[in-house]
Amino acid sequence: TTLLDLKNVSKQYGHDTVALSDVNFSVNEGEFVSVIGPSGAGKSTLLRCINRMIDASSGEIIFDDVNVMSLNKKNLRRLRTKIGMIFQHYNLVNRLSVIENVLHGRLGYKSTLTGMLGIYSEEEKKHALKILSILGLDEQVYKRCDQLSGGQKQRVGIARALIQEPKLLLCDEPIASLDPKASMVIMDHLRNISSSMGITVLINLHQVDVALKYSDRIIGVSGGKIVYNGSPKHITENE
Ligand code: ADP
Ligand code: ADP
């Protein structure tokens, strides 16, 4: 079944930057789809339109049978609990501990930062510890995020997204700041999460080789337009 459907989506910044132009594609439940393309192609804009971090200029975005573009504030919050977002630069709160960053994800976009573990229930903490354990972060639970390596920080980012039990994970260049070894660890985790938890993954990558290795399907973007949509097997050098 279709989880996400984009119809004629366009996005313009200001008067003359067309970042997305008539984008059409859909993603099925459980699929692992990579969006590839050069810098400036519109990949980041595309992901941000889907969870309404920014507003598309025109078109239709249907997620989980809901028209994303017409949601009010309250329903937008509900949408964002179903869509986890992972960023290139992690977007963690460095002065807080790993587990606090993860639990903060549970409260969503509404909360203020307290930095107090006491406000969370034992059940919430147990849930966070379980997710951190899956991601191999047992030793890091009470460390401050600024003491972690890049790869560890990104695993915290994944844990923070997972705690809200999303249907869809949007990953915006999650390995662009990591060395090859840490990158593979992150990609393996994302792939495992996708298959074991049935979470749909839409991931921006500029490394074509990584996208080909991990994806069920590749969407190629260039100049704000979709230039490829298909199996990783059929991509050739000049596409
Ligand atoms: P990618 O993620 O593929 O690198 P982006 O979506 O970041 O591409 O950018 C697509 C185009 O939109 C680029 O030309 C970029 O300069 C422009 N752009 C991105 N964000 C903004 C913004 N906030 N304001 C104006 N132009 C932007
Ligand atoms: P990254 O792709 O690593 O997230 P960028 O340097 O592409 O970082 O963009 C950083 C921020 O600047 C983003 O919020 C993006 O939307 C914005 N941005 C990108 N290009 C432009 C632009 N041409 N004009 C204004 N803002 C931009």
mmCIF file of C-alpha atoms and ligand atoms in Angstrom:
data_model
loop_
_atom_site.group_PDB
_atom_site.id
_atom_site.type_symbol
_atom_site.label_atom_id
_atom_site.label_comp_id
_atom_site.label_asym_id
_atom_site.label_seq_id
_atom_site.Cartn_x
_atom_site.Cartn_y
_atom_site.Cartn_z
ATOM 1 C CA THR A 1 0.000 0.000 0.000
ATOM 2 C CA THR A 2 1.007 3.576 -0.675
ATOM 3 C CA LEU A 3 2.227 5.523 2.360
ATOM 4 C CA LEU A 4 3.366 8.694 0.623
ATOM 5 C CA ASP A 5 2.207 10.229 -2.632
ATOM 6 C CA LEU A 6 3.485 13.437 -4.215
ATOM 7 C CA LYS A 7 1.579 14.970 -7.104
ATOM 8 C CA ASN A 8 2.954 17.870 -9.154
ATOM 9 C CA VAL A 9 4.863 19.259 -6.195
ATOM 10 C CA SER A 10 6.754 22.487 -6.874
ATOM 11 C CA LYS A 11 8.708 24.761 -4.572
ATOM 12 C CA GLN A 12 9.993 28.196 -5.343
ATOM 13 C CA TYR A 13 12.155 30.301 -3.021
ATOM 14 C CA GLY A 14 11.613 34.008 -3.572
ATOM 15 C CA HIS A 15 11.049 35.073 -7.146
ATOM 16 C CA ASP A 16 13.596 33.167 -9.152
ATOM 17 C CA THR A 17 14.824 30.014 -7.379
ATOM 18 C CA VAL A 18 12.809 27.021 -8.500
ATOM 19 C CA ALA A 19 13.988 24.283 -6.124
ATOM 20 C CA LEU A 20 11.367 21.674 -7.109
ATOM 21 C CA SER A 21 9.450 21.525 -10.356
ATOM 22 C CA ASP A 22 6.453 19.215 -10.883
ATOM 23 C CA VAL A 23 7.696 16.357 -8.738
ATOM 24 C CA ASN A 24 5.640 13.152 -8.840
ATOM 25 C CA PHE A 25 6.363 9.898 -7.038
ATOM 26 C CA SER A 26 4.969 7.610 -4.392
ATOM 27 C CA VAL A 27 6.490 5.410 -1.704
ATOM 28 C CA ASN A 28 5.003 2.153 -0.452
ATOM 29 C CA GLU A 29 4.832 1.084 3.155
ATOM 30 C CA GLY A 30 8.084 -0.574 4.217
ATOM 31 C CA GLU A 31 10.094 0.585 1.207
ATOM 32 C CA PHE A 32 13.678 1.866 1.501
ATOM 33 C CA VAL A 33 14.023 4.625 -1.101
ATOM 34 C CA SER A 34 17.072 6.790 -1.766
ATOM 35 C CA VAL A 35 16.958 10.220 -3.341
ATOM 36 C CA ILE A 36 20.202 10.958 -5.154
ATOM 37 C CA GLY A 37 21.455 13.956 -7.074
ATOM 38 C CA PRO A 38 24.071 16.698 -7.033
ATOM 39 C CA SER A 39 24.251 19.498 -4.484
ATOM 40 C CA GLY A 40 21.516 22.049 -5.095
ATOM 41 C CA ALA A 41 19.277 19.507 -6.895
ATOM 42 C CA GLY A 42 16.436 20.018 -4.427
ATOM 43 C CA LYS A 43 16.774 16.901 -2.259
ATOM 44 C CA SER A 44 16.701 18.700 1.059
ATOM 45 C CA THR A 45 13.814 20.905 -0.035
ATOM 46 C CA LEU A 46 11.898 17.782 -1.030
ATOM 47 C CA LEU A 47 12.193 16.138 2.402
ATOM 48 C CA ARG A 48 11.375 19.384 4.205
ATOM 49 C CA CYS A 49 8.164 19.802 2.218
ATOM 50 C CA ILE A 50 7.004 16.322 3.240
ATOM 51 C CA ASN A 51 6.993 17.033 6.999
ATOM 52 C CA ARG A 52 6.089 20.706 6.451
ATOM 53 C CA MET A 53 9.311 22.152 7.827
ATOM 54 C CA ILE A 54 8.763 24.290 4.750
ATOM 55 C CA ASP A 55 5.658 24.740 2.628
ATOM 56 C CA ALA A 56 5.581 23.563 -0.974
ATOM 57 C CA SER A 57 4.386 26.249 -3.406
ATOM 58 C CA SER A 58 1.932 23.998 -5.243
ATOM 59 C CA GLY A 59 0.896 20.393 -5.754
ATOM 60 C CA GLU A 60 -0.346 17.743 -3.384
ATOM 61 C CA ILE A 61 1.401 15.685 -0.713
ATOM 62 C CA ILE A 62 -0.577 12.783 0.722
ATOM 63 C CA PHE A 63 0.931 10.944 3.690
ATOM 64 C CA ASP A 64 -0.937 8.136 5.425
ATOM 65 C CA ASP A 65 -4.153 9.222 3.688
ATOM 66 C CA VAL A 66 -3.824 12.789 4.937
ATOM 67 C CA ASN A 67 -3.299 15.880 2.790
ATOM 68 C CA VAL A 68 -0.148 17.260 4.410
ATOM 69 C CA MET A 69 -0.375 20.668 2.786
ATOM 70 C CA SER A 70 -3.711 21.599 4.335
ATOM 71 C CA LEU A 71 -3.067 20.605 7.962
ATOM 72 C CA ASN A 72 -3.633 23.048 10.803
ATOM 73 C CA LYS A 73 -1.141 23.398 13.661
ATOM 74 C CA LYS A 74 -2.610 20.700 15.858
ATOM 75 C CA ASN A 75 -2.798 18.148 13.085
ATOM 76 C CA LEU A 76 0.662 19.126 11.914
ATOM 77 C CA ARG A 77 2.000 18.084 15.313
ATOM 78 C CA ARG A 78 0.251 14.748 14.926
ATOM 79 C CA LEU A 79 1.780 14.336 11.457
ATOM 80 C CA ARG A 80 5.255 14.972 12.832
ATOM 81 C CA THR A 81 4.928 12.252 15.433
ATOM 82 C CA LYS A 82 4.502 9.861 12.502
ATOM 83 C CA ILE A 83 7.467 11.228 10.557
ATOM 84 C CA GLY A 84 10.927 11.040 12.106
ATOM 85 C CA MET A 85 13.632 13.308 10.721
ATOM 86 C CA ILE A 86 17.372 12.716 10.727
ATOM 87 C CA PHE A 87 19.798 15.490 9.783
ATOM 88 C CA GLN A 88 23.328 15.720 8.423
ATOM 89 C CA HIS A 89 24.445 17.788 11.402
ATOM 90 C CA TYR A 90 22.487 15.663 13.944
ATOM 91 C CA ASN A 91 20.675 18.649 15.525
ATOM 92 C CA LEU A 92 21.200 17.314 19.037
ATOM 93 C CA VAL A 93 21.269 19.418 22.180
ATOM 94 C CA ASN A 94 24.952 19.096 23.029
ATOM 95 C CA ARG A 95 24.762 20.063 26.690
ATOM 96 C CA LEU A 96 22.181 17.352 27.412
ATOM 97 C CA SER A 97 22.853 13.658 27.880
ATOM 98 C CA VAL A 98 22.169 11.043 25.234
ATOM 99 C CA ILE A 99 19.039 9.737 26.957
ATOM 100 C CA GLU A 100 17.706 13.266 27.495
ATOM 101 C CA ASN A 101 18.094 13.989 23.789
ATOM 102 C CA VAL A 102 16.207 10.816 22.956
ATOM 103 C CA LEU A 103 13.396 11.463 25.441
ATOM 104 C CA HIS A 104 13.120 15.010 24.172
ATOM 105 C CA GLY A 105 12.176 13.515 20.788
ATOM 106 C CA ARG A 106 9.184 11.915 22.465
ATOM 107 C CA LEU A 107 7.740 15.283 23.416
ATOM 108 C CA GLY A 108 7.956 16.495 19.874
ATOM 109 C CA TYR A 109 8.157 20.037 18.648
ATOM 110 C CA LYS A 110 6.008 21.588 21.349
ATOM 111 C CA SER A 111 8.158 21.153 24.417
ATOM 112 C CA THR A 112 10.692 23.421 26.015
ATOM 113 C CA LEU A 113 14.026 22.033 27.108
ATOM 114 C CA THR A 114 14.194 21.212 30.751
ATOM 115 C CA GLY A 115 17.175 18.914 30.911
ATOM 116 C CA MET A 116 15.562 17.081 33.810
ATOM 117 C CA LEU A 117 15.251 13.329 33.568
ATOM 118 C CA GLY A 118 12.750 13.411 36.435
ATOM 119 C CA ILE A 119 9.897 14.574 34.232
ATOM 120 C CA TYR A 120 9.822 11.307 32.309
ATOM 121 C CA SER A 121 8.076 8.143 33.441
ATOM 122 C CA GLU A 122 9.988 4.923 34.121
ATOM 123 C CA GLU A 123 8.241 3.394 31.144
ATOM 124 C CA GLU A 124 9.471 6.152 28.844
ATOM 125 C CA LYS A 125 13.008 5.755 30.149
ATOM 126 C CA LYS A 126 12.889 1.975 29.647
ATOM 127 C CA HIS A 127 11.719 2.491 26.089
ATOM 128 C CA ALA A 128 14.563 4.947 25.422
ATOM 129 C CA LEU A 129 17.134 2.544 26.906
ATOM 130 C CA LYS A 130 15.869 -0.269 24.708
ATOM 131 C CA ILE A 131 16.194 1.809 21.552
ATOM 132 C CA LEU A 132 19.664 3.011 22.568
ATOM 133 C CA SER A 133 20.670 -0.602 23.146
ATOM 134 C CA ILE A 134 19.498 -1.625 19.672
ATOM 135 C CA LEU A 135 21.717 1.136 18.291
ATOM 136 C CA GLY A 136 24.737 -0.051 20.308
ATOM 137 C CA LEU A 137 24.791 2.931 22.651
ATOM 138 C CA ASP A 138 24.535 1.195 26.059
ATOM 139 C CA GLU A 139 27.826 2.745 27.199
ATOM 140 C CA GLN A 140 26.842 6.261 26.111
ATOM 141 C CA VAL A 141 23.422 6.643 27.766
ATOM 142 C CA TYR A 142 24.457 9.234 30.382
ATOM 143 C CA LYS A 143 27.239 10.929 28.428
ATOM 144 C CA ARG A 144 26.756 14.450 27.152
ATOM 145 C CA CYS A 145 26.268 14.537 23.400
ATOM 146 C CA ASP A 146 29.314 16.755 22.892
ATOM 147 C CA GLN A 147 31.502 13.879 24.148
ATOM 148 C CA LEU A 148 30.431 11.549 21.329
ATOM 149 C CA SER A 149 31.939 10.757 17.950
ATOM 150 C CA GLY A 150 30.034 11.775 14.810
ATOM 151 C CA GLY A 151 28.819 8.241 14.211
ATOM 152 C CA GLN A 152 27.574 7.964 17.792
ATOM 153 C CA LYS A 153 25.805 11.321 17.494
ATOM 154 C CA GLN A 154 23.984 10.162 14.393
ATOM 155 C CA ARG A 155 22.882 6.997 16.197
ATOM 156 C CA VAL A 156 21.430 9.228 18.930
ATOM 157 C CA GLY A 157 19.663 11.147 16.152
ATOM 158 C CA ILE A 158 18.156 7.889 14.913
ATOM 159 C CA ALA A 159 17.122 6.889 18.457
ATOM 160 C CA ARG A 160 15.440 10.262 18.968
ATOM 161 C CA ALA A 161 13.468 9.758 15.770
ATOM 162 C CA LEU A 162 12.522 6.173 16.659
ATOM 163 C CA ILE A 163 11.165 6.878 20.128
ATOM 164 C CA GLN A 164 8.049 8.445 18.658
ATOM 165 C CA GLU A 165 7.441 5.210 16.730
ATOM 166 C CA PRO A 166 7.220 6.847 13.303
ATOM 167 C CA LYS A 167 5.839 5.294 10.152
ATOM 168 C CA LEU A 168 8.304 7.166 7.987
ATOM 169 C CA LEU A 169 11.927 8.179 8.537
ATOM 170 C CA LEU A 170 13.176 11.117 6.482
ATOM 171 C CA CYS A 171 16.974 11.166 6.446
ATOM 172 C CA ASP A 172 18.664 14.248 5.004
ATOM 173 C CA GLU A 173 22.261 13.367 4.085
ATOM 174 C CA PRO A 174 22.718 11.375 7.320
ATOM 175 C CA ILE A 175 26.226 10.175 6.460
ATOM 176 C CA ALA A 176 27.633 13.240 4.676
ATOM 177 C CA SER A 177 29.714 14.250 7.727
ATOM 178 C CA LEU A 178 30.935 10.744 8.579
ATOM 179 C CA ASP A 179 33.933 8.641 7.551
ATOM 180 C CA PRO A 180 33.263 5.515 5.430
ATOM 181 C CA LYS A 181 33.318 3.120 8.372
ATOM 182 C CA ALA A 182 30.888 5.132 10.517
ATOM 183 C CA SER A 183 28.740 5.651 7.410
ATOM 184 C CA MET A 184 28.322 1.923 6.908
ATOM 185 C CA VAL A 185 27.341 1.461 10.555
ATOM 186 C CA ILE A 186 24.616 4.086 10.143
ATOM 187 C CA MET A 187 23.376 2.640 6.855
ATOM 188 C CA ASP A 188 23.278 -0.882 8.347
ATOM 189 C CA HIS A 189 21.240 0.416 11.294
ATOM 190 C CA LEU A 190 18.782 2.214 9.011
ATOM 191 C CA ARG A 191 18.370 -0.850 6.833
ATOM 192 C CA ASN A 192 17.859 -3.107 9.886
ATOM 193 C CA ILE A 193 15.336 -0.718 11.417
ATOM 194 C CA SER A 194 13.468 -0.645 8.148
ATOM 195 C CA SER A 195 13.231 -4.418 7.833
ATOM 196 C CA SER A 196 12.751 -5.344 11.500
ATOM 197 C CA MET A 197 10.334 -2.556 12.468
ATOM 198 C CA GLY A 198 8.634 -2.137 9.092
ATOM 199 C CA ILE A 199 9.459 1.567 9.016
ATOM 200 C CA THR A 200 9.513 3.249 5.617
ATOM 201 C CA VAL A 201 12.730 5.115 4.839
ATOM 202 C CA LEU A 202 13.242 8.023 2.442
ATOM 203 C CA ILE A 203 16.878 9.059 2.455
ATOM 204 C CA ASN A 204 18.869 11.770 0.686
ATOM 205 C CA LEU A 205 22.326 10.650 -0.345
ATOM 206 C CA HIS A 206 24.947 12.067 -2.622
ATOM 207 C CA GLN A 207 26.998 8.862 -2.582
ATOM 208 C CA VAL A 208 25.549 6.849 -5.473
ATOM 209 C CA ASP A 209 27.424 3.669 -4.526
ATOM 210 C CA VAL A 210 25.879 3.663 -1.046
ATOM 211 C CA ALA A 211 22.400 4.286 -2.462
ATOM 212 C CA LEU A 212 22.782 1.405 -4.930
ATOM 213 C CA LYS A 213 23.919 -0.975 -2.203
ATOM 214 C CA TYR A 214 21.156 -0.280 0.326
ATOM 215 C CA SER A 215 18.023 0.804 -1.524
ATOM 216 C CA ASP A 216 14.937 -0.943 -2.832
ATOM 217 C CA ARG A 217 14.463 1.956 -5.229
ATOM 218 C CA ILE A 218 16.329 5.040 -6.385
ATOM 219 C CA ILE A 219 14.854 8.434 -7.191
ATOM 220 C CA GLY A 220 17.251 10.653 -9.109
ATOM 221 C CA VAL A 221 16.792 14.411 -8.831
ATOM 222 C CA SER A 222 18.483 17.089 -10.895
ATOM 223 C CA GLY A 223 17.590 20.753 -11.189
ATOM 224 C CA GLY A 224 14.439 20.210 -9.129
ATOM 225 C CA LYS A 225 13.095 17.517 -11.434
ATOM 226 C CA ILE A 226 12.869 13.737 -11.124
ATOM 227 C CA VAL A 227 15.203 12.257 -13.719
ATOM 228 C CA TYR A 228 15.137 8.619 -12.589
ATOM 229 C CA ASN A 229 12.716 6.492 -10.600
ATOM 230 C CA GLY A 230 13.396 2.785 -10.498
ATOM 231 C CA SER A 231 15.413 -0.179 -9.380
ATOM 232 C CA PRO A 232 19.058 0.319 -8.392
ATOM 233 C CA LYS A 233 19.898 -2.498 -10.841
ATOM 234 C CA HIS A 234 18.980 -0.526 -13.935
ATOM 235 C CA ILE A 235 20.939 2.615 -13.193
ATOM 236 C CA THR A 236 23.868 3.101 -15.521
ATOM 237 C CA GLU A 237 26.853 5.414 -15.358
ATOM 238 C CA ASN A 238 25.381 8.126 -17.575
ATOM 239 C CA GLU A 239 22.018 8.338 -15.815
HETATM 240 P P1 ADP B 1 20.106 19.732 -2.155
HETATM 241 O O1 ADP B 1 19.559 19.239 -0.873
HETATM 242 O O2 ADP B 1 19.909 18.762 -3.294
HETATM 243 O O3 ADP B 1 21.524 20.190 -2.051
HETATM 244 P P2 ADP B 1 18.438 22.061 -1.703
HETATM 245 O O4 ADP B 1 17.042 21.596 -1.588
HETATM 246 O O5 ADP B 1 19.198 22.383 -0.467
HETATM 247 O O6 ADP B 1 19.254 21.018 -2.598
HETATM 248 O O7 ADP B 1 18.471 23.361 -2.631
HETATM 249 C C1 ADP B 1 17.776 23.431 -3.886
HETATM 250 C C2 ADP B 1 17.907 24.845 -4.423
HETATM 251 O O8 ADP B 1 17.162 25.734 -3.610
HETATM 252 C C3 ADP B 1 19.331 25.391 -4.433
HETATM 253 O O9 ADP B 1 19.434 26.240 -5.558
HETATM 254 C C4 ADP B 1 19.424 26.171 -3.126
HETATM 255 O O10 ADP B 1 20.375 27.212 -3.217
HETATM 256 C C5 ADP B 1 18.012 26.728 -3.025
HETATM 257 N N1 ADP B 1 17.573 26.923 -1.622
HETATM 258 C C6 ADP B 1 17.547 26.000 -0.624
HETATM 259 N N2 ADP B 1 17.073 26.518 0.508
HETATM 260 C C7 ADP B 1 16.806 27.811 0.236
HETATM 261 C C8 ADP B 1 16.286 28.893 1.007
HETATM 262 N N3 ADP B 1 15.939 28.731 2.302
HETATM 263 N N4 ADP B 1 16.135 30.090 0.405
HETATM 264 C C9 ADP B 1 16.460 30.253 -0.878
HETATM 265 N N5 ADP B 1 16.954 29.279 -1.670
HETATM 266 C C10 ADP B 1 17.122 28.075 -1.124
HETATM 267 P P1 ADP B 2 22.840 21.459 4.390
HETATM 268 O O1 ADP B 2 22.476 21.087 2.960
HETATM 269 O O2 ADP B 2 24.138 20.894 4.873
HETATM 270 O O3 ADP B 2 21.723 21.263 5.366
HETATM 271 P P2 ADP B 2 23.064 24.131 3.342
HETATM 272 O O4 ADP B 2 24.323 24.903 3.473
HETATM 273 O O5 ADP B 2 22.654 23.591 2.012
HETATM 274 O O6 ADP B 2 23.151 23.011 4.457
HETATM 275 O O7 ADP B 2 21.859 25.017 3.883
HETATM 276 C C1 ADP B 2 21.830 25.511 5.190
HETATM 277 C C2 ADP B 2 20.553 26.316 5.351
HETATM 278 O O8 ADP B 2 20.549 27.410 4.425
HETATM 279 C C3 ADP B 2 19.288 25.503 5.052
HETATM 280 O O9 ADP B 2 18.315 25.847 5.987
HETATM 281 C C4 ADP B 2 18.878 25.915 3.658
HETATM 282 O O10 ADP B 2 17.473 25.878 3.489
HETATM 283 C C5 ADP B 2 19.401 27.351 3.597
HETATM 284 N N1 ADP B 2 19.804 27.704 2.231
HETATM 285 C C6 ADP B 2 20.413 26.929 1.315
HETATM 286 N N2 ADP B 2 20.603 27.578 0.166
HETATM 287 C C7 ADP B 2 20.105 28.838 0.369
HETATM 288 C C8 ADP B 2 20.005 30.009 -0.452
HETATM 289 N N3 ADP B 2 20.427 30.032 -1.724
HETATM 290 N N4 ADP B 2 19.449 31.103 0.099
HETATM 291 C C9 ADP B 2 19.013 31.098 1.341
HETATM 292 N N5 ADP B 2 19.078 30.025 2.161
HETATM 293 C C10 ADP B 2 19.620 28.909 1.685
#
